[in-house]
Coordinates of C-alpha atoms in Angstrom, one line a residue:
M225 CA 11.5 1.0 -52.8
K226 CA 8.4 -0.2 -51.3
S227 CA 9.9 -0.2 -47.9
F228 CA 10.8 3.7 -48.5
C229 CA 7.1 4.2 -49.2
I230 CA 5.9 2.5 -46.5
L231 CA 8.4 4.5 -44.4
L232 CA 7.0 8.0 -45.5
A233 CA 3.4 6.9 -44.9
T234 CA 3.9 6.1 -41.6
F235 CA 6.2 9.7 -41.2
M236 CA 3.2 11.8 -42.9
V237 CA 0.5 9.7 -39.9
G238 CA 2.8 10.7 -37.7
T239 CA 3.3 14.1 -38.5
C240 CA -0.5 14.9 -39.1
A241 CA -1.8 13.0 -35.9
S242 CA 0.2 15.2 -33.9
P243 CA -1.1 18.2 -34.3
R244 CA -4.8 16.6 -34.6
Y245 CA -4.0 15.5 -31.0
T246 CA -2.5 18.9 -29.7
A247 CA -5.7 20.1 -31.1
R248 CA -8.3 18.2 -29.4
I249 CA -5.9 18.3 -25.8
E250 CA -6.2 22.2 -26.2
N251 CA -10.3 22.3 -26.6
I252 CA -10.3 20.0 -24.0
K253 CA -8.6 22.6 -22.0
N254 CA -10.7 25.8 -23.6
N255 CA -13.9 23.9 -22.5
I256 CA -12.8 24.3 -19.0
I257 CA -14.8 27.3 -17.8
L258 CA -13.9 27.8 -13.8
S259 CA -17.1 28.3 -11.9
D260 CA -17.5 31.0 -9.2
S261 CA -13.8 31.9 -8.6
A262 CA -14.9 34.7 -5.9
L263 CA -16.8 32.0 -4.0
V264 CA -14.0 29.4 -4.2
I265 CA -11.2 31.7 -2.7
K266 CA -14.2 32.7 -0.2
Y267 CA -14.9 29.1 1.2
A268 CA -11.5 27.6 1.0
N269 CA -10.5 30.2 3.2
T270 CA -12.4 29.0 6.0
I271 CA -10.2 25.8 5.7
T272 CA -7.3 27.3 8.1
S273 CA -3.9 25.0 9.7
E274 CA -5.6 26.0 13.2
E275 CA -8.6 23.7 12.8
L276 CA -6.8 21.1 11.0
K277 CA -3.9 21.1 13.8
K278 CA -6.7 21.1 16.6
Q279 CA -8.7 17.7 14.7
L280 CA -5.6 15.9 14.0
Y281 CA -4.4 16.4 17.6
I282 CA -7.3 14.6 18.8
F283 CA -7.7 12.2 15.9
S284 CA -4.2 10.6 16.2
S285 CA -4.0 11.0 20.0
D286 CA -3.6 8.0 22.0
E287 CA -7.1 7.7 22.9
F288 CA -7.6 6.0 19.8
E289 CA -5.1 3.1 20.1
G290 CA -3.7 3.6 16.6
R291 CA -7.4 3.3 15.0
K292 CA -6.5 -0.7 14.0
T293 CA -9.4 -2.2 12.1
G294 CA -12.5 -3.5 13.8
E295 CA -11.1 -2.5 17.5
I296 CA -11.5 -0.4 20.1
G297 CA -9.7 2.4 19.0
Q298 CA -11.2 2.2 15.8
K299 CA -14.3 2.8 16.7
R300 CA -13.6 5.5 18.7
A301 CA -12.8 7.2 15.8
T302 CA -15.8 6.7 14.2
K303 CA -17.5 7.9 16.6
F304 CA -15.5 11.1 16.8
L305 CA -15.8 11.8 12.9
K306 CA -19.9 10.7 13.3
D307 CA -20.1 13.3 16.2
Y308 CA -18.4 15.9 14.5
Y309 CA -20.7 15.7 11.6
I310 CA -23.8 15.8 14.2
K311 CA -22.7 18.8 15.7
E312 CA -21.7 20.5 12.4
N313 CA -25.1 19.9 11.3
I314 CA -24.0 18.0 7.8
S315 CA -26.0 15.2 7.2
S316 CA -25.4 11.3 6.2
P317 CA -26.6 10.0 3.1
L318 CA -27.7 6.9 5.3
G319 CA -30.7 9.1 6.7
G320 CA -30.9 10.4 10.3
S321 CA -28.3 9.7 12.9
S322 CA -27.0 6.6 11.1
Y323 CA -23.8 7.4 9.6
Y324 CA -21.6 3.7 9.9
Q325 CA -21.2 1.6 6.5
T326 CA -21.0 -1.4 8.4
V327 CA -18.2 -3.5 6.7
P328 CA -19.2 -6.8 8.0
E329 CA -16.4 -9.3 9.8
S330 CA -16.7 -12.2 6.9
F331 CA -15.7 -9.4 4.3
L332 CA -12.6 -8.3 6.1
N333 CA -9.6 -10.8 7.0
E334 CA -9.8 -13.3 9.7
S335 CA -8.2 -11.8 12.1
N336 CA -10.5 -8.7 12.0
T337 CA -13.6 -8.0 13.5
A338 CA -16.4 -5.8 12.1
S339 CA -15.9 -2.3 11.1
Q340 CA -17.6 0.7 9.9
N341 CA -16.9 3.1 6.7
V342 CA -17.9 6.8 8.0
L343 CA -20.2 8.8 5.5
A344 CA -21.2 12.5 5.6
Y345 CA -23.1 14.2 2.4
I346 CA -24.2 17.4 0.8
E347 CA -26.8 17.2 -1.9
G348 CA -26.4 18.8 -5.0
A349 CA -29.1 21.7 -5.3
Q350 CA -29.7 21.1 -9.3
K351 CA -27.9 17.7 -10.3
P352 CA -28.3 15.6 -6.7
D353 CA -28.3 12.1 -8.7
E354 CA -24.3 13.1 -10.2
V355 CA -21.7 12.5 -6.7
I356 CA -18.4 13.6 -6.6
I357 CA -17.0 11.3 -3.9
I358 CA -13.6 12.7 -1.8
S359 CA -12.4 10.1 0.2
A360 CA -9.4 9.3 2.7
H361 CA -9.0 6.3 5.5
L362 CA -9.3 6.5 8.8
D363 CA -7.6 3.3 10.3
H364 CA -4.0 2.5 10.8
L365 CA -1.8 -0.1 12.4
G366 CA -2.9 0.1 16.2
V367 CA -0.5 -1.0 18.8
S368 CA 3.1 -2.6 18.4
D369 CA 3.5 -6.0 20.4
G370 CA 5.5 -3.5 23.0
G371 CA 2.2 -1.7 23.5
E372 CA 3.8 1.3 21.8
I373 CA 0.9 3.4 19.7
F374 CA 0.7 3.7 16.0
N375 CA -0.7 7.0 15.8
G376 CA -0.8 7.7 12.1
A377 CA -0.9 11.5 12.1
D378 CA 0.1 11.9 8.7
D379 CA -1.0 8.5 7.4
D380 CA -3.8 8.8 7.1
G381 CA -4.9 11.4 9.6
S382 CA -4.3 14.2 7.2
G383 CA -6.5 13.1 5.3
T384 CA -9.2 12.6 7.2
V385 CA -9.1 16.2 9.0
A386 CA -9.0 17.5 5.4
L387 CA -11.9 15.9 4.6
M388 CA -13.5 17.2 7.9
E389 CA -12.5 20.8 7.3
M390 CA -13.6 20.5 3.4
A391 CA -17.0 19.3 4.4
Q392 CA -17.3 22.1 7.0
A393 CA -16.3 24.2 4.2
F394 CA -19.1 23.4 1.7
H395 CA -22.0 22.8 4.2
I396 CA -20.8 27.0 5.0
A397 CA -21.4 27.5 1.5
K398 CA -24.5 26.2 1.3
L399 CA -26.1 27.7 4.3
E400 CA -25.2 31.1 2.8
G401 CA -27.2 30.0 -0.4
H402 CA -23.7 28.7 -3.0
G403 CA -24.5 24.8 -1.9
P404 CA -22.8 22.7 -4.9
K405 CA -24.7 21.7 -8.0
R406 CA -23.9 17.8 -7.6
S407 CA -24.0 16.3 -4.6
I408 CA -20.8 15.4 -2.6
L409 CA -20.0 12.7 -0.4
F410 CA -17.5 12.3 2.2
L411 CA -16.3 9.1 2.8
H412 CA -14.0 8.1 5.6
V413 CA -13.4 4.5 4.6
T414 CA -12.0 1.9 7.2
A415 CA -9.7 -1.4 6.3
E416 CA -7.2 0.8 3.9
E417 CA -4.4 -0.5 5.9
I418 CA -5.4 -4.6 5.6
G419 CA -6.1 -4.3 1.6
K420 CA -8.5 -1.4 1.2
K421 CA -11.0 -3.6 2.4
G422 CA -13.5 -0.1 3.2
S423 CA -13.3 1.2 -0.2
E424 CA -13.9 -2.4 -1.9
Y425 CA -16.8 -2.8 0.0
Y426 CA -18.4 0.6 -0.8
T427 CA -17.9 -0.2 -4.2
R428 CA -19.3 -3.8 -4.4
Y429 CA -22.3 -2.0 -2.2
P430 CA -22.7 1.8 -3.0
V431 CA -24.8 3.9 -1.4
F432 CA -25.0 5.4 -4.4
P433 CA -24.9 4.0 -8.2
L434 CA -21.7 3.7 -9.2
E435 CA -22.4 4.9 -12.6
N436 CA -23.3 8.4 -10.8
T437 CA -20.5 8.9 -9.4
V438 CA -18.5 11.3 -11.0
C439 CA -15.0 10.9 -9.9
N440 CA -13.3 10.0 -7.0
L441 CA -10.8 12.3 -5.1
N442 CA -8.6 10.5 -2.8
I443 CA -6.3 11.6 -0.1
D444 CA -3.8 9.4 1.8
M445 CA -0.7 11.4 3.6
I446 CA -0.8 14.7 2.5
G447 CA 0.7 16.3 5.9
R448 CA 4.5 16.2 5.4
V449 CA 7.4 17.0 3.2
D450 CA 9.3 13.8 1.8
D451 CA 13.1 13.4 1.1
E452 CA 12.9 14.2 -2.7
H453 CA 11.4 17.5 -1.5
K454 CA 13.5 19.3 1.5
N455 CA 14.1 22.4 -0.5
D456 CA 11.1 22.6 -2.4
T457 CA 8.1 21.9 0.0
N458 CA 5.7 23.5 -1.8
Y459 CA 4.3 20.2 -3.8
I460 CA 1.9 17.2 -3.8
Y461 CA 2.2 14.2 -5.7
L462 CA -0.9 13.7 -7.8
I463 CA -1.5 9.7 -9.5
G464 CA -4.2 8.5 -11.5
T465 CA -5.3 12.4 -12.5
D466 CA -5.2 11.3 -16.7
R467 CA -5.5 7.8 -16.2
I468 CA -9.8 7.7 -17.3
S469 CA -9.9 11.2 -17.9
R470 CA -7.8 13.6 -19.4
E471 CA -10.3 16.4 -18.7
L472 CA -9.9 15.6 -15.0
H473 CA -6.2 16.2 -15.5
Y474 CA -6.4 19.3 -16.7
V475 CA -9.5 21.0 -14.5
S476 CA -7.1 19.7 -11.6
E477 CA -4.4 21.8 -13.9
K478 CA -6.6 25.0 -14.1
V479 CA -7.6 25.4 -10.4
N480 CA -4.1 25.5 -9.0
N481 CA -2.8 27.4 -11.2
T482 CA -5.7 29.8 -10.5
Y483 CA -5.7 29.3 -6.9
T484 CA -3.1 27.4 -4.9
H485 CA -0.2 27.7 -7.3
I486 CA 1.3 24.0 -5.7
N487 CA 4.5 22.3 -8.1
L488 CA 2.0 19.1 -9.2
D489 CA 4.8 16.7 -9.4
Y490 CA 3.5 13.2 -11.7
R491 CA 6.6 11.1 -11.4
Y492 CA 4.8 8.2 -10.0
N493 CA 1.9 8.4 -12.4
I494 CA 4.1 6.7 -14.7
E495 CA 2.9 3.4 -16.1
D496 CA 4.9 0.4 -14.4
E497 CA 6.1 2.6 -11.5
S498 CA 8.0 0.6 -9.2
N499 CA 6.3 1.8 -6.2
H500 CA 2.7 0.8 -7.5
Y501 CA 1.2 3.6 -5.9
Y502 CA -1.7 3.8 -8.0
S503 CA -3.1 0.7 -7.1
R504 CA -1.7 0.9 -3.2
S505 CA -4.4 3.3 -1.9
D506 CA -8.3 3.5 -1.8
Q507 CA -9.0 5.2 -5.2
Y508 CA -7.9 2.1 -6.9
N509 CA -11.2 0.7 -6.3
F510 CA -13.1 3.6 -8.0
A511 CA -10.5 3.4 -11.0
I512 CA -11.2 -0.2 -11.7
H513 CA -15.0 0.8 -12.4
D514 CA -13.8 3.1 -14.7
I515 CA -14.6 6.0 -12.4
P516 CA -11.6 9.1 -12.6
V517 CA -9.8 9.6 -9.9
I518 CA -7.0 11.5 -8.6
F519 CA -4.6 10.3 -5.6
Y520 CA -3.0 13.4 -3.5
F521 CA -0.1 12.0 -1.6
N522 CA 3.2 13.7 0.0
G523 CA 5.3 10.7 -0.4
E524 CA 6.7 8.3 1.8
H525 CA 8.9 9.7 4.8
K526 CA 11.3 8.2 7.6
D527 CA 8.4 8.3 9.8
Y528 CA 5.9 6.4 7.4
H529 CA 4.3 3.1 9.3
E530 CA 6.7 3.8 12.6
I531 CA 5.2 4.8 15.8
S532 CA 7.1 8.0 15.4
D533 CA 3.9 9.0 12.5
T534 CA 2.9 12.3 15.0
P535 CA 0.9 15.2 14.9
D536 CA 3.8 17.5 15.9
K537 CA 5.5 16.8 12.7
I538 CA 3.0 18.1 9.8
A539 CA 3.1 21.5 8.1
Y540 CA 0.1 22.6 9.1
D541 CA 0.7 25.6 6.4
L542 CA 1.1 23.0 4.1
L543 CA -1.5 20.6 5.0
E544 CA -3.8 23.7 4.4
K545 CA -2.5 24.9 1.2
R546 CA -3.0 21.1 -0.4
T547 CA -6.6 20.8 1.5
K548 CA -7.6 24.3 -0.6
L549 CA -6.4 22.8 -3.9
I550 CA -8.7 19.6 -3.5
F551 CA -11.4 21.7 -2.0
A552 CA -11.6 24.1 -5.1
T553 CA -11.0 21.0 -7.3
A554 CA -14.0 19.5 -6.1
W555 CA -15.8 22.5 -6.4
Q556 CA -15.0 23.4 -10.2
L557 CA -16.0 19.3 -10.4
A558 CA -19.6 19.6 -8.4
N559 CA -20.4 23.1 -10.2
Q560 CA -19.1 23.3 -13.6
T561 CA -22.0 23.1 -16.4
Y562 CA -21.5 19.6 -17.4
R563 CA -20.5 16.4 -15.9
L564 CA -16.6 15.3 -16.0
K565 CA -16.0 13.1 -19.3
T566 CA -14.1 10.0 -19.3
D567 CA -12.0 9.8 -22.1
E568 CA -13.8 6.9 -23.8
N569 CA -17.6 9.2 -23.5
N570 CA -15.2 12.5 -24.1
E571 CA -16.4 13.7 -27.9
L572 CA -13.6 16.5 -27.4
L573 CA -11.1 13.4 -28.1
K574 CA -12.9 11.7 -31.2

């Protein structure tokens, strides 16, 4: 009889808890009010497949010799990014013409010389101390022993040019009087391929205090289609969206349902996922500091980490659409009335 009472009590708690939890989630969803829909569409439309293609054919060209951390090709790649931001009149948070955060040789693996993160910045108009970080890694695998170049068009040239186009879009908005309320840091990190060292260095020596970092939207490979989606190319994998902030997850979904209508695939977001994607790219160095993250990813394909990862194989229409999703998400996070909350600090979940 006692066991029956315990089971009954457990059942009653479970049946009561579920509606309460559902109500809390609905409260979070209802509390998300999208900002400036017409402006989001206007400035998202400055992101074009033509511009993405133009920049990617340069960034993944043989000139950059596979962009291996610390080597001459990577130095050329960082200069290309710096020159782009100077030409677009997009500032550095470091001041003047200093766009590089040097990652010293002592911080990297023994076989790598010093390298650089590249930082561009748009200061928020109302809450400049609160910072959205959008990141992608600029490095790749260099040159094979046989002299063949790993161009890394998808990995992570696609993420790199997405950052460039989004920075330009936010800058145009600011010039026209519609700059973001919060600041946005466009963070091109080095040394991802040798252990996420560039993003680790940034989180150890941040330009802005980590407690002021609202979230990290990290992009690593968004220009291709994997084997799972050959018959449904309108997709993107999202990883980490609800790990630290369920509000971030529902912001992301609401933005997508309003603007881009991409199929958001969460299969790699499960705990103990066998590929360990959540911990394999640069967002993880932010997540371990309890900063909410989203990792945008198209999945692996036959050209992953091969010399055949070339710009002619990129699906530029998809790259454009995915970049617009990330832009619209960043716009919302930068402009909504209140700062994004972690689950720990979200009174709507209590």
